[in-house]
């Protein structure tokens, strides 16, 4: 009986959500990192999640029946940079300004980042709860009969 | 008369295994709450238990010669693959994810209580057995 798989699953969720929190922190910290060149300015980063063994699940997606593999987990497939255009601002006093007196600020949407942070935090808490509950159940199972 | 512990414990032992598998599936849904195109799944408990408890378990080995061992699957886990089904989403999201975190949490809590109930049943059966052995 492989009851400890659940810790791997919840653990993968914790790790994925903490990567997401990291990118949010990075985006918020660099929200005001201006640059004189639109190509070198900081771009907002977002992780892309992927279910491990998703291919097995996709094969039977047409039918209503399930898959053979009950155990999947989540992983970060990669981190993508936002392709939205950076905001141009006229700021001739800024030492980073280009010859036209413009600076470019990152395409970080602070409100989006904050809501993303709340969502990541809730998902993280959910995974911690799953881990705690299963730990208690495993301990109760170990004490069976005593 | 020899005592068969499996029969003595009844369906509870199988139920515990299926419930722990269901716990894994629900934990998986909660871990993938933000994964694009992830489809939430759940175990049909009744079907899974029927499958796990059937005498001709699908993973039993065929014995052709004397001396061969006709065990079940190597891990000892019941095969519940037929009972694993996709959830019908109430409000599917644009990224193709069908996990409803609240519903999964409720199902997880429900499964936890059932698991604890099964543990209580098993525990009392084992205590009965212990009373019979010690004769007190």
mmCIF file of N, CA, C and O in Angstrom, chain A residues 99-144:
data_model
loop_
_atom_site.group_PDB
_atom_site.id
_atom_site.type_symbol
_atom_site.label_atom_id
_atom_site.label_comp_id
_atom_site.label_asym_id
_atom_site.label_seq_id
_atom_site.Cartn_x
_atom_site.Cartn_y
_atom_site.Cartn_z
ATOM 1 N N UNK A 99 17.507 59.489 -25.590
ATOM 2 C CA UNK A 99 17.756 60.847 -26.125
ATOM 3 C C UNK A 99 16.473 61.660 -26.265
ATOM 4 O O UNK A 99 16.499 62.887 -26.237
ATOM 5 N N UNK A 100 15.297 60.966 -26.391
ATOM 6 C CA UNK A 100 14.029 61.689 -26.480
ATOM 7 C C UNK A 100 13.484 62.060 -25.104
ATOM 8 O O UNK A 100 12.426 62.683 -24.997
ATOM 9 N N UNK A 101 14.178 61.638 -24.048
ATOM 10 C CA UNK A 101 13.701 61.923 -22.688
ATOM 11 C C UNK A 101 12.669 60.932 -22.195
ATOM 12 O O UNK A 101 11.956 61.187 -21.226
ATOM 13 N N UNK A 102 12.576 59.757 -22.856
ATOM 14 C CA UNK A 102 11.585 58.748 -22.443
ATOM 15 C C UNK A 102 12.239 57.633 -21.635
ATOM 16 O O UNK A 102 13.376 57.250 -21.911
ATOM 17 N N UNK A 103 11.492 57.103 -20.654
ATOM 18 C CA UNK A 103 11.906 55.874 -19.988
ATOM 19 C C UNK A 103 10.790 54.848 -20.206
ATOM 20 O O UNK A 103 9.653 55.214 -20.494
ATOM 21 N N UNK A 104 11.126 53.592 -20.069
ATOM 22 C CA UNK A 104 10.145 52.510 -20.244
ATOM 23 C C UNK A 104 10.010 51.775 -18.931
ATOM 24 O O UNK A 104 11.009 51.332 -18.356
ATOM 25 N N UNK A 105 8.769 51.644 -18.444
ATOM 26 C CA UNK A 105 8.562 50.898 -17.193
ATOM 27 C C UNK A 105 7.995 49.520 -17.529
ATOM 28 O O UNK A 105 7.322 49.345 -18.548
ATOM 29 N N UNK A 106 8.262 48.519 -16.687
ATOM 30 C CA UNK A 106 7.895 47.133 -17.009
ATOM 31 C C UNK A 106 6.394 46.946 -17.203
ATOM 32 O O UNK A 106 5.580 47.731 -16.691
ATOM 33 N N UNK A 107 6.044 45.884 -17.915
ATOM 34 C CA UNK A 107 4.627 45.590 -18.182
ATOM 35 C C UNK A 107 4.011 44.815 -17.029
ATOM 36 O O UNK A 107 3.212 43.916 -17.243
ATOM 37 N N UNK A 108 4.401 45.118 -15.805
ATOM 38 C CA UNK A 108 3.860 44.422 -14.636
ATOM 39 C C UNK A 108 2.548 45.093 -14.240
ATOM 40 O O UNK A 108 2.500 46.290 -14.018
ATOM 41 N N UNK A 109 1.484 44.279 -14.179
ATOM 42 C CA UNK A 109 0.194 44.781 -13.703
ATOM 43 C C UNK A 109 0.104 44.447 -12.215
ATOM 44 O O UNK A 109 -0.086 43.292 -11.838
ATOM 45 N N UNK A 110 0.255 45.481 -11.379
ATOM 46 C CA UNK A 110 0.375 45.244 -9.935
ATOM 47 C C UNK A 110 -0.891 44.604 -9.369
ATOM 48 O O UNK A 110 -0.828 43.710 -8.519
ATOM 49 N N UNK A 111 -2.052 45.019 -9.859
ATOM 50 C CA UNK A 111 -3.311 44.461 -9.336
ATOM 51 C C UNK A 111 -3.410 42.975 -9.676
ATOM 52 O O UNK A 111 -3.763 42.141 -8.842
ATOM 53 N N UNK A 112 -3.058 42.658 -10.927
ATOM 54 C CA UNK A 112 -3.062 41.256 -11.340
ATOM 55 C C UNK A 112 -2.124 40.430 -10.470
ATOM 56 O O UNK A 112 -2.444 39.308 -10.075
ATOM 57 N N UNK A 113 -0.955 41.002 -10.198
ATOM 58 C CA UNK A 113 0.035 40.282 -9.388
ATOM 59 C C UNK A 113 -0.483 40.032 -7.979
ATOM 60 O O UNK A 113 -0.262 38.964 -7.407
ATOM 61 N N UNK A 114 -1.155 41.034 -7.408
ATOM 62 C CA UNK A 114 -1.671 40.871 -6.044
ATOM 63 C C UNK A 114 -2.724 39.775 -5.994
ATOM 64 O O UNK A 114 -2.732 38.944 -5.076
ATOM 65 N N UNK A 115 -3.647 39.755 -6.980
ATOM 66 C CA UNK A 115 -4.677 38.703 -6.976
ATOM 67 C C UNK A 115 -4.043 37.338 -7.229
ATOM 68 O O UNK A 115 -4.461 36.331 -6.650
ATOM 69 N N UNK A 116 -3.017 37.317 -8.068
ATOM 70 C CA UNK A 116 -2.290 36.076 -8.325
ATOM 71 C C UNK A 116 -1.663 35.564 -7.033
ATOM 72 O O UNK A 116 -1.662 34.360 -6.764
ATOM 73 N N UNK A 117 -1.156 36.511 -6.241
ATOM 74 C CA UNK A 117 -0.526 36.142 -4.970
ATOM 75 C C UNK A 117 -1.548 35.527 -4.020
ATOM 76 O O UNK A 117 -1.272 34.511 -3.375
ATOM 77 N N UNK A 118 -2.751 36.123 -3.954
ATOM 78 C CA UNK A 118 -3.788 35.588 -3.068
ATOM 79 C C UNK A 118 -4.170 34.176 -3.515
ATOM 80 O O UNK A 118 -4.291 33.256 -2.700
ATOM 81 N N UNK A 119 -4.331 34.015 -4.839
ATOM 82 C CA UNK A 119 -4.697 32.697 -5.368
ATOM 83 C C UNK A 119 -3.616 31.653 -5.042
ATOM 84 O O UNK A 119 -3.929 30.537 -4.609
ATOM 85 N N UNK A 120 -2.346 32.032 -5.224
ATOM 86 C CA UNK A 120 -1.250 31.105 -4.932
ATOM 87 C C UNK A 120 -1.217 30.765 -3.448
ATOM 88 O O UNK A 120 -1.013 29.604 -3.069
ATOM 89 N N UNK A 121 -1.450 31.778 -2.612
ATOM 90 C CA UNK A 121 -1.425 31.560 -1.169
ATOM 91 C C UNK A 121 -2.528 30.608 -0.729
ATOM 92 O O UNK A 121 -2.301 29.697 0.074
ATOM 93 N N UNK A 122 -3.731 30.781 -1.291
ATOM 94 C CA UNK A 122 -4.851 29.888 -0.944
ATOM 95 C C UNK A 122 -4.552 28.456 -1.402
ATOM 96 O O UNK A 122 -4.810 27.495 -0.671
ATOM 97 N N UNK A 123 -4.027 28.322 -2.608
ATOM 98 C CA UNK A 123 -3.728 26.986 -3.120
ATOM 99 C C UNK A 123 -2.653 26.321 -2.260
ATOM 100 O O UNK A 123 -2.726 25.114 -1.980
ATOM 101 N N UNK A 124 -1.676 27.110 -1.830
ATOM 102 C CA UNK A 124 -0.610 26.582 -0.962
ATOM 103 C C UNK A 124 -1.217 26.072 0.344
ATOM 104 O O UNK A 124 -0.916 24.968 0.802
ATOM 105 N N UNK A 125 -2.099 26.892 0.943
ATOM 106 C CA UNK A 125 -2.739 26.495 2.203
ATOM 107 C C UNK A 125 -3.548 25.221 2.028
ATOM 108 O O UNK A 125 -3.545 24.351 2.901
ATOM 109 N N UNK A 126 -4.244 25.104 0.893
ATOM 110 C CA UNK A 126 -5.017 23.892 0.607
ATOM 111 C C UNK A 126 -4.125 22.665 0.639
ATOM 112 O O UNK A 126 -4.460 21.640 1.232
ATOM 113 N N UNK A 127 -2.964 22.768 -0.028
ATOM 114 C CA UNK A 127 -2.047 21.629 -0.085
ATOM 115 C C UNK A 127 -1.495 21.286 1.284
ATOM 116 O O UNK A 127 -1.317 20.111 1.604
ATOM 117 N N UNK A 128 -1.230 22.320 2.098
ATOM 118 C CA UNK A 128 -0.745 22.065 3.462
ATOM 119 C C UNK A 128 -1.812 21.316 4.260
ATOM 120 O O UNK A 128 -1.511 20.354 4.987
ATOM 121 N N UNK A 129 -3.082 21.723 4.089
ATOM 122 C CA UNK A 129 -4.179 21.051 4.792
ATOM 123 C C UNK A 129 -4.276 19.592 4.388
ATOM 124 O O UNK A 129 -4.480 18.709 5.228
ATOM 125 N N UNK A 130 -4.170 19.354 3.073
ATOM 126 C CA UNK A 130 -4.214 17.975 2.562
ATOM 127 C C UNK A 130 -3.125 17.147 3.230
ATOM 128 O O UNK A 130 -3.354 16.025 3.693
ATOM 129 N N UNK A 131 -1.924 17.724 3.311
ATOM 130 C CA UNK A 131 -0.790 17.013 3.901
ATOM 131 C C UNK A 131 -1.045 16.731 5.383
ATOM 132 O O UNK A 131 -0.813 15.610 5.849
ATOM 133 N N UNK A 132 -1.518 17.735 6.110
ATOM 134 C CA UNK A 132 -1.789 17.562 7.542
ATOM 135 C C UNK A 132 -2.823 16.482 7.783
ATOM 136 O O UNK A 132 -2.641 15.608 8.635
ATOM 137 N N UNK A 133 -3.939 16.570 7.024
ATOM 138 C CA UNK A 133 -5.018 15.604 7.218
ATOM 139 C C UNK A 133 -4.538 14.196 6.917
ATOM 140 O O UNK A 133 -4.798 13.270 7.686
ATOM 141 N N UNK A 134 -3.818 14.035 5.807
ATOM 142 C CA UNK A 134 -3.383 12.672 5.484
ATOM 143 C C UNK A 134 -2.355 12.175 6.485
ATOM 144 O O UNK A 134 -2.319 10.982 6.775
ATOM 145 N N UNK A 135 -1.545 13.096 7.006
ATOM 146 C CA UNK A 135 -0.585 12.669 8.028
ATOM 147 C C UNK A 135 -1.325 12.127 9.257
ATOM 148 O O UNK A 135 -0.979 11.063 9.787
ATOM 149 N N UNK A 136 -2.370 12.858 9.676
ATOM 150 C CA UNK A 136 -3.143 12.391 10.840
ATOM 151 C C UNK A 136 -3.772 11.030 10.583
ATOM 152 O O UNK A 136 -3.785 10.160 11.460
ATOM 153 N N UNK A 137 -4.313 10.871 9.348
ATOM 154 C CA UNK A 137 -4.955 9.592 9.035
ATOM 155 C C UNK A 137 -3.935 8.458 9.010
ATOM 156 O O UNK A 137 -4.214 7.357 9.482
ATOM 157 N N UNK A 138 -2.749 8.725 8.455
ATOM 158 C CA UNK A 138 -1.703 7.694 8.417
ATOM 159 C C UNK A 138 -1.308 7.295 9.838
ATOM 160 O O UNK A 138 -1.138 6.111 10.132
ATOM 161 N N UNK A 139 -1.164 8.295 10.715
ATOM 162 C CA UNK A 139 -0.780 8.002 12.102
ATOM 163 C C UNK A 139 -1.867 7.187 12.787
ATOM 164 O O UNK A 139 -1.573 6.244 13.533
ATOM 165 N N UNK A 140 -3.140 7.537 12.514
ATOM 166 C CA UNK A 140 -4.243 6.781 13.111
ATOM 167 C C UNK A 140 -4.233 5.349 12.596
ATOM 168 O O UNK A 140 -4.535 4.406 13.332
ATOM 169 N N UNK A 141 -3.894 5.168 11.304
ATOM 170 C CA UNK A 141 -3.835 3.819 10.741
ATOM 171 C C UNK A 141 -2.725 3.004 11.393
ATOM 172 O O UNK A 141 -2.872 1.807 11.625
ATOM 173 N N UNK A 142 -1.605 3.677 11.678
ATOM 174 C CA UNK A 142 -0.495 2.975 12.323
ATOM 175 C C UNK A 142 -0.875 2.490 13.709
ATOM 176 O O UNK A 142 -0.420 1.445 14.166
ATOM 177 N N UNK A 143 -1.740 3.271 14.372
ATOM 178 C CA UNK A 143 -2.117 2.923 15.744
ATOM 179 C C UNK A 143 -3.283 1.935 15.788
ATOM 180 O O UNK A 143 -3.850 1.691 16.856
ATOM 181 N N UNK A 144 -3.672 1.399 14.622
ATOM 182 C CA UNK A 144 -4.842 0.530 14.528
ATOM 183 C C UNK A 144 -4.704 -0.671 15.463
ATOM 184 O O UNK A 144 -3.677 -1.322 15.491
#
